[in-house]
Amino acid sequence: MGMSTSILLTIALAPLVGCLLAGFLGRFIGRAGAHTATILGVGVACALSIYVLYQLCTGAVPVYNQNIYTWFEIGKFSASVGFLVDKLTAMMMVVVTFVSLLVHIYTIGYMAEDDGYQRFFSYISLFTFSMLMLVMSNNFMQLFFGWEAVGLVSYLLIGFWYKRPTAIFANLKAFLVNRVGDFGFLLGIAAILYFLGTLDYATAFSNSDSLIGRTLQITANTHWDAATVISILLFIGAMGKSAQVPLHVWLPDSMEGPTPISALIHAATMVTAGIFMVARMSPIFELSESALSFVMIIGATGALFTGLIGIVQNDIKRVVAYSTLSQLGYMTVALGVSAYAGAVFHLMTHAFFKALLFLGAGSVIIAMHHEQDMRYMGGLRKYMPVTWITMWIGSLALCGVPFFAGFYSKDAIIEAVGESHRWGANYAYFCVLAGAFVTALYTFRQMYLTFHGKERFTVVSDHGHGHGHHDDHHDDHHDDHGHHESGVLHHAPKESPWVVTLPLVLLAIPSVIIGFLAIEPMLFGGWFGSAITVHESNNVLGELAHEFHGAVAMALHGFTQWPFFLVLAAFAIQTYIYLFNPALADRIKSALKPLWTILDRKYWVDDVYFAVFAKGGVKLGRAFWKGGDAAVIDGAMVNGSASLVKRIASMFRALQSGYLYHYAFAMILGLILLLGGYWLVGQ
């Protein structure tokens, strides 16, 4: 059967069909119809993606690269819809569809009480379609279509509860920050078209060497290297999508959307698009040392400094959100040291354990009647054993404990940065090492506050409070702390239904084993083949390959390395504080008040953006309106021209008598004057 066009079209379009059915026929097919249609669509896409990956792995089929449909042609330039499916694409397709499928199943339980049930299923299916179009594309035009489509759907999903002002603020923020990134991205695509004369990947990459030595004239005396300009512009696009400093501010706020979407946006789809794109563009990025240094430094800064904010968060979902920012920093660092395979490998392992942590947090939120503040939790492990065990597995994978999936991908990145001689590599190495300690600090804090220690909530019977928040349906609990007193529950927390716990278990399995199975082929076995290009002088993973003696040896060696000692130290600190001496946490907080404030205020980045760009934009708009629009356009042009027309019209109106012979006389007079004019000119 091979990899035929029809299979690939089915993979891309099955989720779209599900989305349309749930979206347009949601009322007729009901809730069960909506979730059946979308789960079936994504399930088919997932099964076929696994089949395609299997075909590529066994070498049964070559890389697929074909145009399916020509969109438009202008002269020599044509834009097509086509698919490029190599191992990089196939791996992304499996990750996207698998995580999406589990999120779909989980949603049945999570959104059970929500009025927008069918709409939600329609959106997440559309998200899956958009992401598949992005990763399967074989040209920049289609990449941009998918890029904008995931941006649009994330906007719809973050603002899903549109009656809630915070959600509307958050989705607008995500949309605007992404427009900044997309502006750079679009300029980068335009520069590729300008220099390479094509938007087709294969053609552009095979001609990428022609960029060497070419420059872009900025002013009369400044010439910038073409490859650097293109790479940095494309990376600005990735900074928006993959939430890199300083365009990272939208991602924590996107927690305003329902939990299943947090898992989908932050684990498998939108935020990984930027990482995937840079890896796909490796032939162009490899031409510019300065662009790669820039990528590495931005990533390293994010890996450490956004992780630090996670330590002071009290909302269970926000801890996981800052963790995502930090892990995206790790992936970006890997791209910056030319370890593209390492970045994509970490993208894959991270997708599983991060989706697990988000869905686990959602399971806790359901049990706590939509309470998200960890200060009102504690001792939940005896009520929710499945959620507790699976979240511990996700946490150990995130911290990079040897043998877990996160260890293989994260330690490989730390080692690769250590091998690199690129400008800024020392700074990056410090950040990724310190980041390992920080990651363990907020992860263990979250686990202890939620599942261990004494219970910090009280269960009261309904007779005690007549207005139980258990019947505050989704319209009410949207301000996360609801209308109920924090920490007061009307019945004891209980384990979530199987539609919630099954996805947790299915994500916990790859969170343990996927790194162990995949590290050798992906990082050191040249598994990606021609999908990723690395120049010999930049091949840090090639250097590491000499020291690699198998996955088991690497994990055992990992017990003697700095990252593990740092995780162990963080574990010891948090265990002592939260299990044996909880009062110490507040003492530390007051002792480090200035530092705590800096982290709590998120380094004031949001405040600066709000004060300078948001308020400044409004003021600028008003100034333009008063000075420009109101005075010049309205005053002189619109109102002024109107009054001028009025004056002329009133003069002409006096000539309009309505008698036919007056008009006839005027016409004859006009004709005589016209002929007289001709005669004078002719003389």
XYZ file of C-alpha atoms in Angstrom:
683
model
C 0.000 0.000 0.000
C 2.911 2.330 0.746
C 2.544 6.007 1.549
C -0.062 7.236 -0.896
C -1.448 10.725 -1.335
C -4.862 9.482 -0.233
C -3.486 8.293 3.137
C -1.846 11.660 3.776
C -4.972 13.541 2.741
C -7.020 11.364 5.094
C -4.628 12.131 7.980
C -4.940 15.875 7.425
C -8.646 16.035 6.591
C -10.154 13.501 9.048
C -9.889 15.930 12.004
C -11.283 18.717 9.793
C -14.352 16.610 8.934
C -14.865 15.898 12.647
C -14.531 19.622 13.392
C -17.146 20.569 10.764
C -19.588 17.899 11.954
C -19.288 18.930 15.604
C -19.299 22.632 14.751
C -22.122 22.945 12.244
C -24.269 19.954 13.159
C -23.569 20.026 16.897
C -27.212 20.757 17.746
C -28.518 17.871 15.666
C -25.977 15.194 16.553
C -25.873 16.135 20.248
C -22.979 15.726 22.684
C -22.362 12.052 22.005
C -22.426 12.717 18.241
C -19.953 15.579 18.570
C -17.403 13.675 20.596
C -17.812 10.520 18.524
C -17.241 12.360 15.219
C -14.151 14.255 16.428
C -12.578 11.328 18.297
C -13.123 9.128 15.253
C -11.477 11.759 13.000
C -8.427 12.205 15.232
C -8.278 8.447 15.910
C -8.100 7.697 12.182
C -5.413 10.378 11.758
C -3.440 8.905 14.669
C -3.633 5.302 13.413
C -2.585 6.295 9.893
C 0.237 8.525 11.229
C 1.626 5.569 13.181
C 1.348 3.475 10.001
C 3.239 6.121 7.977
C 5.962 6.354 10.639
C 6.269 2.552 10.648
C 6.580 2.525 6.846
C 9.376 5.120 6.979
C 11.206 3.350 9.814
C 11.256 0.006 8.056
C 12.430 1.700 4.855
C 9.417 0.313 3.015
C 8.736 3.707 1.435
C 11.000 6.616 0.501
C 10.472 10.195 1.652
C 7.247 11.581 0.185
C 7.365 15.065 -1.363
C 4.591 16.003 -3.781
C 2.327 18.884 -4.618
C -1.318 17.885 -4.541
C -3.082 21.030 -5.626
C -1.930 24.272 -7.241
C -3.362 27.215 -5.419
C -2.356 29.980 -7.838
C 0.367 30.791 -10.352
C 1.829 34.212 -11.057
C 4.506 34.155 -13.742
C 7.253 31.744 -12.668
C 5.979 31.708 -9.099
C 3.376 29.181 -7.979
C 1.830 28.406 -4.609
C 0.737 24.832 -3.989
C -0.744 22.635 -1.326
C 1.620 19.713 -0.921
C 3.054 17.304 1.614
C 6.646 16.613 2.587
C 6.672 13.531 4.790
C 10.047 12.406 6.096
C 10.916 10.999 9.518
C 10.843 14.437 11.158
C 7.323 15.081 9.843
C 6.086 11.566 10.626
C 7.352 11.761 14.211
C 5.584 15.128 14.672
C 2.386 13.744 13.122
C 2.318 10.840 15.583
C 3.001 13.087 18.592
C 0.358 15.648 17.546
C -2.377 13.121 16.772
C -1.637 10.845 19.762
C -1.675 13.635 22.358
C -4.678 15.205 20.634
C -6.577 11.889 20.696
C -5.995 11.503 24.437
C -6.998 15.131 25.044
C -10.214 14.489 23.082
C -11.058 11.464 25.257
C -10.177 13.370 28.446
C -12.419 16.265 27.403
C -15.524 14.034 27.641
C -14.936 13.921 31.391
C -13.564 17.415 31.923
C -16.165 19.390 29.965
C -19.105 17.174 30.983
C -21.010 20.048 32.606
C -20.131 22.710 30.073
C -22.698 24.281 27.769
C -20.156 24.738 24.992
C -19.369 21.014 24.762
C -19.862 20.609 20.983
C -18.125 23.909 20.236
C -15.122 22.821 22.298
C -14.781 19.527 20.419
C -15.080 21.369 17.123
C -12.253 23.751 18.093
C -9.806 21.093 19.306
C -10.348 19.092 16.126
C -9.713 22.206 14.046
C -6.543 22.774 16.101
C -5.341 19.278 15.227
C -6.045 19.858 11.524
C -4.173 23.205 11.573
C -1.129 21.685 13.261
C -1.066 18.768 10.807
C -1.159 21.197 7.867
C 1.758 23.042 9.442
C 3.999 20.017 9.992
C 3.114 18.165 6.770
C 3.553 21.173 4.499
C 6.243 21.145 1.782
C 6.325 24.903 1.167
C 6.438 28.163 3.077
C 3.002 29.354 1.942
C 1.219 26.359 3.426
C 3.457 26.528 6.508
C 2.246 30.095 6.986
C -1.369 29.005 6.550
C -0.973 26.371 9.282
C 0.995 28.846 11.411
C -1.834 31.413 11.309
C -4.521 28.746 11.706
C -3.064 27.401 14.979
C -2.815 31.020 16.139
C -6.473 31.618 15.333
C -7.712 28.432 17.005
C -5.609 29.045 20.114
C -7.269 32.488 20.283
C -10.719 30.844 20.105
C -9.780 28.278 22.750
C -8.026 30.520 25.269
C -11.125 32.742 25.160
C -13.454 29.747 25.156
C -15.306 30.992 28.245
C -15.969 34.318 26.564
C -18.175 35.681 29.349
C -15.128 35.849 31.551
C -13.144 39.125 31.185
C -9.807 37.506 32.103
C -10.226 34.932 29.314
C -10.954 37.612 26.726
C -7.943 39.626 27.923
C -5.747 36.505 27.725
C -6.795 35.495 24.231
C -6.330 39.037 22.939
C -2.863 39.105 24.520
C -1.947 35.787 22.863
C -3.252 37.060 19.533
C -1.389 40.388 19.653
C 1.940 38.953 20.851
C 1.748 36.349 18.093
C 1.097 39.067 15.504
C 4.452 40.607 16.479
C 6.206 37.276 15.893
C 4.266 36.596 12.705
C 5.303 39.940 11.246
C 8.944 38.839 11.515
C 8.048 35.394 10.189
C 6.302 36.849 7.140
C 9.293 39.104 6.425
C 11.553 36.044 6.677
C 9.426 34.152 4.137
C 9.466 37.221 1.883
C 13.272 37.350 2.164
C 13.486 33.679 1.145
C 11.334 34.410 -1.896
C 13.500 37.451 -2.707
C 16.854 35.660 -2.417
C 16.009 32.117 -3.471
C 13.075 32.814 -5.807
C 10.985 29.924 -4.498
C 8.716 29.001 -1.625
C 9.188 25.258 -2.065
C 11.246 23.691 0.755
C 13.245 21.238 -1.334
C 14.245 23.852 -3.920
C 15.035 26.487 -1.293
C 17.154 24.117 0.811
C 19.091 22.703 -2.138
C 19.909 26.291 -3.214
C 20.545 27.563 0.300
C 24.321 27.669 -0.247
C 23.738 30.435 -2.784
C 23.008 32.712 0.203
C 26.682 32.584 1.248
C 28.281 35.957 0.698
C 25.032 37.656 -0.311
C 23.928 40.688 1.657
C 20.880 42.816 2.157
C 21.446 46.565 1.893
C 19.781 48.267 4.829
C 21.145 51.808 4.443
C 23.759 53.263 2.136
C 26.640 51.943 4.252
C 25.172 48.940 6.096
C 24.955 45.536 4.497
C 23.600 42.609 6.469
C 24.342 38.983 5.748
C 21.365 37.462 3.915
C 21.363 34.115 5.766
C 21.522 35.906 9.149
C 18.652 38.235 8.292
C 16.459 35.370 7.043
C 17.276 33.150 10.040
C 16.621 35.855 12.632
C 13.359 36.910 10.976
C 12.133 33.309 10.854
C 13.204 32.844 14.465
C 11.206 35.926 15.517
C 8.201 33.982 14.235
C 9.255 31.050 16.400
C 9.699 33.373 19.391
C 6.030 34.320 19.165
C 4.672 30.809 18.616
C 7.052 29.002 20.935
C 6.840 31.735 23.579
C 10.491 32.736 23.808
C 11.641 35.729 25.844
C 10.545 38.519 25.340
C 7.455 37.310 23.437
C 6.663 34.759 26.146
C 4.071 36.788 28.050
C 1.001 35.250 26.382
C 1.643 31.667 27.452
C 1.008 31.768 31.241
C -2.169 33.789 30.636
C -3.410 31.161 28.200
C -4.227 29.096 31.317
C -7.563 30.931 31.228
C -8.792 28.382 28.700
C -10.171 25.016 29.887
C -7.475 22.555 31.053
C -7.650 20.137 28.066
C -6.628 22.991 25.810
C -3.726 23.939 28.075
C -2.476 20.407 27.508
C -2.961 20.575 23.758
C -1.453 24.042 23.238
C 1.483 23.498 25.561
C 2.395 19.923 24.917
C 1.944 18.968 21.311
C 0.713 21.745 19.105
C 1.171 25.463 19.035
C 4.297 25.980 21.131
C 6.173 23.175 19.404
C 5.483 24.703 15.970
C 8.341 27.195 16.320
C 10.824 24.531 17.434
C 9.774 22.241 14.591
C 10.045 25.093 12.073
C 13.625 25.994 13.050
C 14.655 22.316 12.880
C 13.046 22.070 9.441
C 14.943 25.238 8.360
C 18.283 23.828 9.567
C 19.929 24.177 6.095
C 19.393 27.948 6.315
C 20.200 28.403 10.019
C 23.451 26.465 9.606
C 24.729 29.265 7.355
C 24.717 31.854 10.125
C 26.768 31.590 13.307
C 25.429 34.886 14.647
C 21.797 33.846 14.174
C 22.464 30.562 16.008
C 24.152 32.427 18.877
C 21.109 34.671 19.085
C 18.795 31.627 19.192
C 20.929 29.988 21.880
C 21.080 33.033 24.166
C 17.331 33.714 23.926
C 16.627 30.050 24.703
C 19.037 29.910 27.644
C 17.546 33.053 29.164
C 14.073 31.555 28.915
C 15.174 28.179 30.287
C 16.407 29.695 33.546
C 14.488 32.911 34.162
C 10.957 31.801 33.295
C 11.517 28.631 35.364
C 12.310 30.793 38.397
C 8.845 32.387 38.192
C 7.330 28.902 38.534
C 8.706 28.650 42.093
C 6.404 31.398 43.419
C 3.154 30.353 41.670
C 0.259 29.031 43.708
C -2.102 28.129 40.875
C -1.512 24.450 39.996
C -1.861 25.121 36.255
C 0.427 28.146 36.230
C 3.299 26.155 37.730
C 3.016 23.778 34.781
C 2.750 26.735 32.373
C 6.022 28.279 33.568
C 7.578 24.850 33.379
C 6.561 24.749 29.699
C 8.238 28.117 29.093
C 11.403 26.824 30.706
C 11.404 23.557 28.716
C 10.822 25.452 25.461
C 13.934 27.388 26.413
C 15.846 24.085 26.558
C 14.614 23.115 23.088
C 15.617 26.524 21.747
C 19.101 26.247 23.288
C 19.502 22.905 21.524
C 18.575 24.536 18.196
C 21.119 27.269 18.923
C 23.992 24.799 19.372
C 23.034 23.011 16.114
C 21.702 20.003 18.029
C 18.446 20.109 16.068
C 17.812 16.407 16.620
C 18.225 16.999 20.367
C 15.654 19.810 20.271
C 13.110 17.698 18.401
C 13.796 14.690 20.638
C 13.124 16.834 23.720
C 10.024 18.209 21.983
C 8.741 14.653 21.648
C 9.486 13.387 25.186
C 8.247 16.675 26.650
C 4.952 16.376 24.736
C 4.100 13.216 26.653
C 5.056 14.192 30.183
C 3.830 17.770 29.874
C 0.437 16.668 28.517
C 0.351 14.233 31.444
C 1.081 16.987 33.988
C -1.563 19.318 32.544
C -4.221 16.622 32.394
C -3.218 15.478 35.883
C -3.615 19.058 37.144
C -7.037 19.091 35.461
C -7.984 15.880 37.245
C -7.071 17.522 40.562
C -9.092 20.628 39.627
C -12.168 18.455 38.921
C -11.785 16.700 42.296
C -11.387 20.062 44.077
C -14.544 21.497 42.425
C -12.537 23.846 40.257
C -10.257 25.115 42.976
C -6.831 25.757 41.427
C -4.937 27.204 44.395
C -2.482 24.630 45.769
C -2.603 26.314 49.200
C -6.074 24.802 49.627
C -5.086 21.261 48.653
C -2.780 18.750 50.339
C -3.153 15.104 51.241
C -4.966 14.268 48.019
C -2.967 11.115 47.359
C -5.312 8.854 49.302
C -8.352 10.181 47.405
C -6.822 10.107 43.920
C -4.272 7.271 43.642
C -4.165 7.100 39.815
C -3.756 10.852 39.383
C -1.141 10.891 42.165
C 1.027 8.095 40.718
C 0.804 9.279 37.090
C 1.656 12.868 38.081
C 4.691 11.655 40.013
C 5.822 9.810 36.883
C 5.367 13.007 34.837
C 7.225 15.019 37.488
C 10.206 12.669 37.600
C 10.357 12.753 33.797
C 10.237 16.553 33.850
C 13.010 16.756 36.456
C 15.180 14.486 34.315
C 15.641 11.609 36.779
C 17.727 8.904 35.051
C 15.795 6.228 33.114
C 12.753 8.517 32.666
C 12.067 10.009 29.222
C 12.933 13.580 30.219
C 16.377 12.528 31.453
C 17.558 11.331 28.048
C 16.425 14.373 26.131
C 17.282 17.019 28.718
C 20.704 15.688 29.663
C 21.598 15.299 26.002
C 20.839 19.005 25.551
C 22.930 19.986 28.599
C 25.845 17.865 27.307
C 25.490 19.281 23.787
C 25.665 22.846 25.127
C 28.751 21.848 27.099
C 30.388 20.608 23.874
C 29.595 23.748 21.888
C 32.212 26.441 21.226
C 29.724 28.960 19.869
C 29.750 32.503 21.205
C 27.577 32.589 24.341
C 27.774 28.824 24.984
C 29.229 29.281 28.490
C 26.326 31.480 29.537
C 23.900 28.972 28.015
C 25.566 26.085 29.844
C 25.197 27.867 33.182
C 21.507 28.572 32.458
C 20.585 25.011 31.476
C 22.435 23.533 34.457
C 20.884 25.965 36.940
C 17.569 25.364 35.189
C 17.715 21.686 36.204
C 17.797 22.736 39.873
C 14.987 25.275 39.404
C 12.800 22.739 37.566
C 13.095 20.291 40.454
C 12.300 23.046 42.995
C 8.937 24.016 41.534
C 8.004 20.458 40.508
C 8.516 18.900 43.936
C 6.856 21.902 45.601
C 3.799 21.387 43.410
C 3.607 17.648 44.127
C 3.991 18.092 47.900
C 1.498 20.960 48.155
C -1.097 19.036 46.138
C -0.794 15.411 47.207
C 1.199 15.251 50.452
C 1.161 16.761 53.905
C -1.999 17.594 55.804
C -5.286 18.393 54.088
C -5.779 22.141 53.823
C -9.414 21.961 52.756
C -12.523 21.232 54.792
C -15.435 19.087 53.707
C -18.789 20.382 54.899
C -22.165 18.762 54.325
C -24.747 20.476 52.170
C -26.860 21.193 55.256
C -24.153 23.459 56.569
C -24.229 25.671 53.499
C -27.429 25.931 51.528
C -25.791 27.439 48.432
C -23.441 24.585 47.571
C -20.906 25.413 44.857
C -21.283 21.874 43.574
C -24.178 23.207 41.548
C -22.319 26.291 40.353
C -22.076 25.066 36.819
C -19.501 26.328 34.414
C -21.059 29.786 34.189
C -20.192 30.453 37.794
C -16.908 28.780 38.538
C -15.162 30.678 35.795
C -13.489 33.008 38.170
C -11.235 30.178 39.221
C -11.932 30.599 42.878
C -15.641 30.533 42.199
C -18.258 31.897 44.510
C -17.279 29.436 47.165
C -14.924 29.974 50.062
C -11.483 28.707 49.179
C -10.768 25.293 50.565
C -14.367 24.439 51.410
C -15.678 21.352 49.619
C -19.169 19.880 49.826
C -18.080 16.303 49.465
C -14.705 14.628 49.740
C -12.493 14.733 46.635
C -12.602 11.522 44.616
C -10.695 9.962 41.731
C -11.778 11.208 38.312
C -13.814 8.980 35.936
C -12.021 6.594 33.558
C -12.241 8.965 30.570
C -9.905 11.217 32.582
C -7.612 8.594 34.152
C -7.141 6.428 31.045
C -5.366 9.239 29.122
C -3.183 9.805 32.211
C -2.073 6.178 32.223
C -1.528 6.145 28.448
C 0.665 9.256 28.723
C 2.547 7.937 31.751
C 3.825 4.920 29.792
C 5.768 6.888 27.110
C 6.876 9.345 29.831
C 8.875 6.435 31.256
C 10.038 4.454 28.234
C 10.114 6.645 25.121
C 13.484 8.276 25.885
C 15.120 4.944 26.583
C 13.853 3.506 23.285
C 14.442 6.484 21.016
C 17.671 8.136 22.124
C 20.089 5.972 20.170
C 18.475 6.184 16.720
C 17.265 9.791 17.045
C 20.367 11.448 18.454
C 23.247 9.236 17.454
C 21.937 6.973 14.705
C 21.241 9.589 12.050
C 17.574 8.597 12.203
C 16.306 11.899 10.809
C 18.445 11.450 7.693
C 18.251 14.330 5.246
C 15.454 16.038 7.211
C 18.033 17.841 9.325
C 21.245 19.412 8.027
C 24.228 20.019 10.320
C 27.601 21.268 9.135
C 30.505 19.088 10.218
C 32.111 21.858 12.306
C 28.867 22.334 14.284
C 28.126 18.680 14.923
C 28.014 18.608 18.740
C 25.825 15.489 18.796
C 28.469 13.750 16.666
C 30.999 14.556 19.403
C 28.692 13.158 22.074
C 28.173 9.968 20.055
C 31.774 8.915 20.830
C 30.946 8.848 24.557
C 27.563 7.130 24.150
C 27.540 3.439 25.067
C 23.823 2.707 25.095
C 20.786 3.984 26.958
C 21.378 1.998 30.148
C 25.011 3.082 30.447
C 23.947 6.707 29.886
C 21.333 6.517 32.669
C 23.760 4.888 35.107
C 26.355 7.522 34.249
C 23.625 10.135 34.783
C 23.596 9.294 38.511
C 27.132 10.700 38.755
C 26.473 13.950 36.878
C 25.737 17.500 38.024
C 22.107 17.637 36.796
C 21.197 14.662 38.960
C 22.930 16.093 42.054
C 21.074 19.375 41.543
C 17.733 17.550 41.287
C 18.606 15.558 44.393
C 19.464 18.755 46.291
C 16.165 20.358 45.264
C 14.315 17.190 46.272
C 15.962 17.211 49.704
C 15.188 20.902 50.275
C 11.530 20.665 49.264
C 10.971 17.378 51.136
C 12.297 18.939 54.332
C 10.248 22.108 53.921
C 6.905 20.705 52.827
C 6.805 17.402 54.694
C 8.638 18.199 57.936
C 8.673 21.954 58.439
C 5.913 23.693 56.436
C 6.247 26.947 58.412
C 9.749 27.347 56.962
C 8.280 28.153 53.529
C 6.775 31.445 54.774
C 9.946 32.326 56.674
C 12.030 31.862 53.528
C 9.516 33.928 51.588
C 9.726 36.866 54.010
C 13.523 36.600 54.208
C 13.805 36.766 50.422
C 11.006 39.331 50.021
C 12.715 41.482 47.321
C 13.576 38.425 45.218
C 10.100 36.981 45.750
C 8.538 40.256 44.596
C 10.631 40.301 41.419
C 9.492 36.777 40.560
C 5.901 37.398 41.593
C 5.820 40.463 39.323
C 7.370 38.336 36.529
C 10.297 40.801 36.218
C 7.727 43.519 35.397
C 7.800 42.545 31.725
C 4.012 42.418 31.481
C 3.702 45.766 33.253
C 6.153 47.411 30.872
C 4.349 45.994 27.852
C 1.038 47.142 29.222
C 2.240 50.630 30.156
C 4.373 51.254 27.071
C 2.752 49.341 24.228
C -0.875 48.898 25.233
C -1.494 52.264 26.896
C 1.012 53.984 24.622
C -0.752 52.561 21.584
C -4.091 53.872 22.806
C -2.617 57.326 23.554
C -0.881 57.422 20.181
C -4.143 56.472 18.531
C -5.974 59.260 20.348
C -3.274 61.791 19.455
C -3.445 60.762 15.806
C -7.200 61.007 15.970
C -7.208 64.520 17.440
C -4.264 65.862 15.489
C -4.602 63.916 12.282
C -7.963 62.331 11.830
C -10.181 64.926 13.470
C -8.321 68.023 12.263
C -6.932 67.084 8.859
C -9.047 64.230 7.552
C -12.394 65.057 9.167
C -11.833 68.819 9.314
C -10.165 69.711 6.070
C -10.822 66.742 3.826
C -14.187 65.292 4.797
C -16.018 68.259 6.349
C -14.040 70.863 4.381
C -14.640 69.231 1.011
C -18.304 68.747 1.948
C -18.797 72.444 2.670
C -16.923 73.371 -0.535
C -19.218 71.125 -2.579
C -22.206 72.695 -0.786
C -21.129 76.235 -1.720
C -20.533 75.379 -5.367
C -23.826 73.495 -5.470
C -25.772 76.477 -4.113
C -24.200 78.718 -6.822
C -25.184 76.225 -9.515
C -28.600 75.765 -7.990
C -29.377 79.405 -8.813
C -28.760 78.595 -12.505
C -31.192 75.666 -12.431
C -34.533 77.255 -13.359
C -36.324 74.167 -14.689
C -37.377 75.827 -18.027
C -36.448 73.855 -21.117
C -35.598 76.910 -23.300
C -33.112 78.121 -20.665
C -31.249 74.791 -20.951
C -31.428 74.839 -24.758
C -30.051 78.383 -24.768
C -27.209 77.399 -22.416
C -26.315 74.392 -24.609
C -26.193 76.516 -27.794
C -24.143 79.160 -25.988
C -21.756 76.456 -24.774
C -21.419 74.995 -28.254
C -20.648 78.457 -29.734
C -17.987 79.040 -27.042
C -16.460 75.572 -27.710
C -16.278 76.112 -31.482
C -14.918 79.613 -30.873
C -12.204 78.138 -28.699
C -11.204 75.608 -31.390
C -11.119 78.379 -33.997
C -8.875 80.577 -31.808
C -6.460 77.683 -31.157
C -6.371 76.881 -34.860
C -5.396 80.470 -35.846
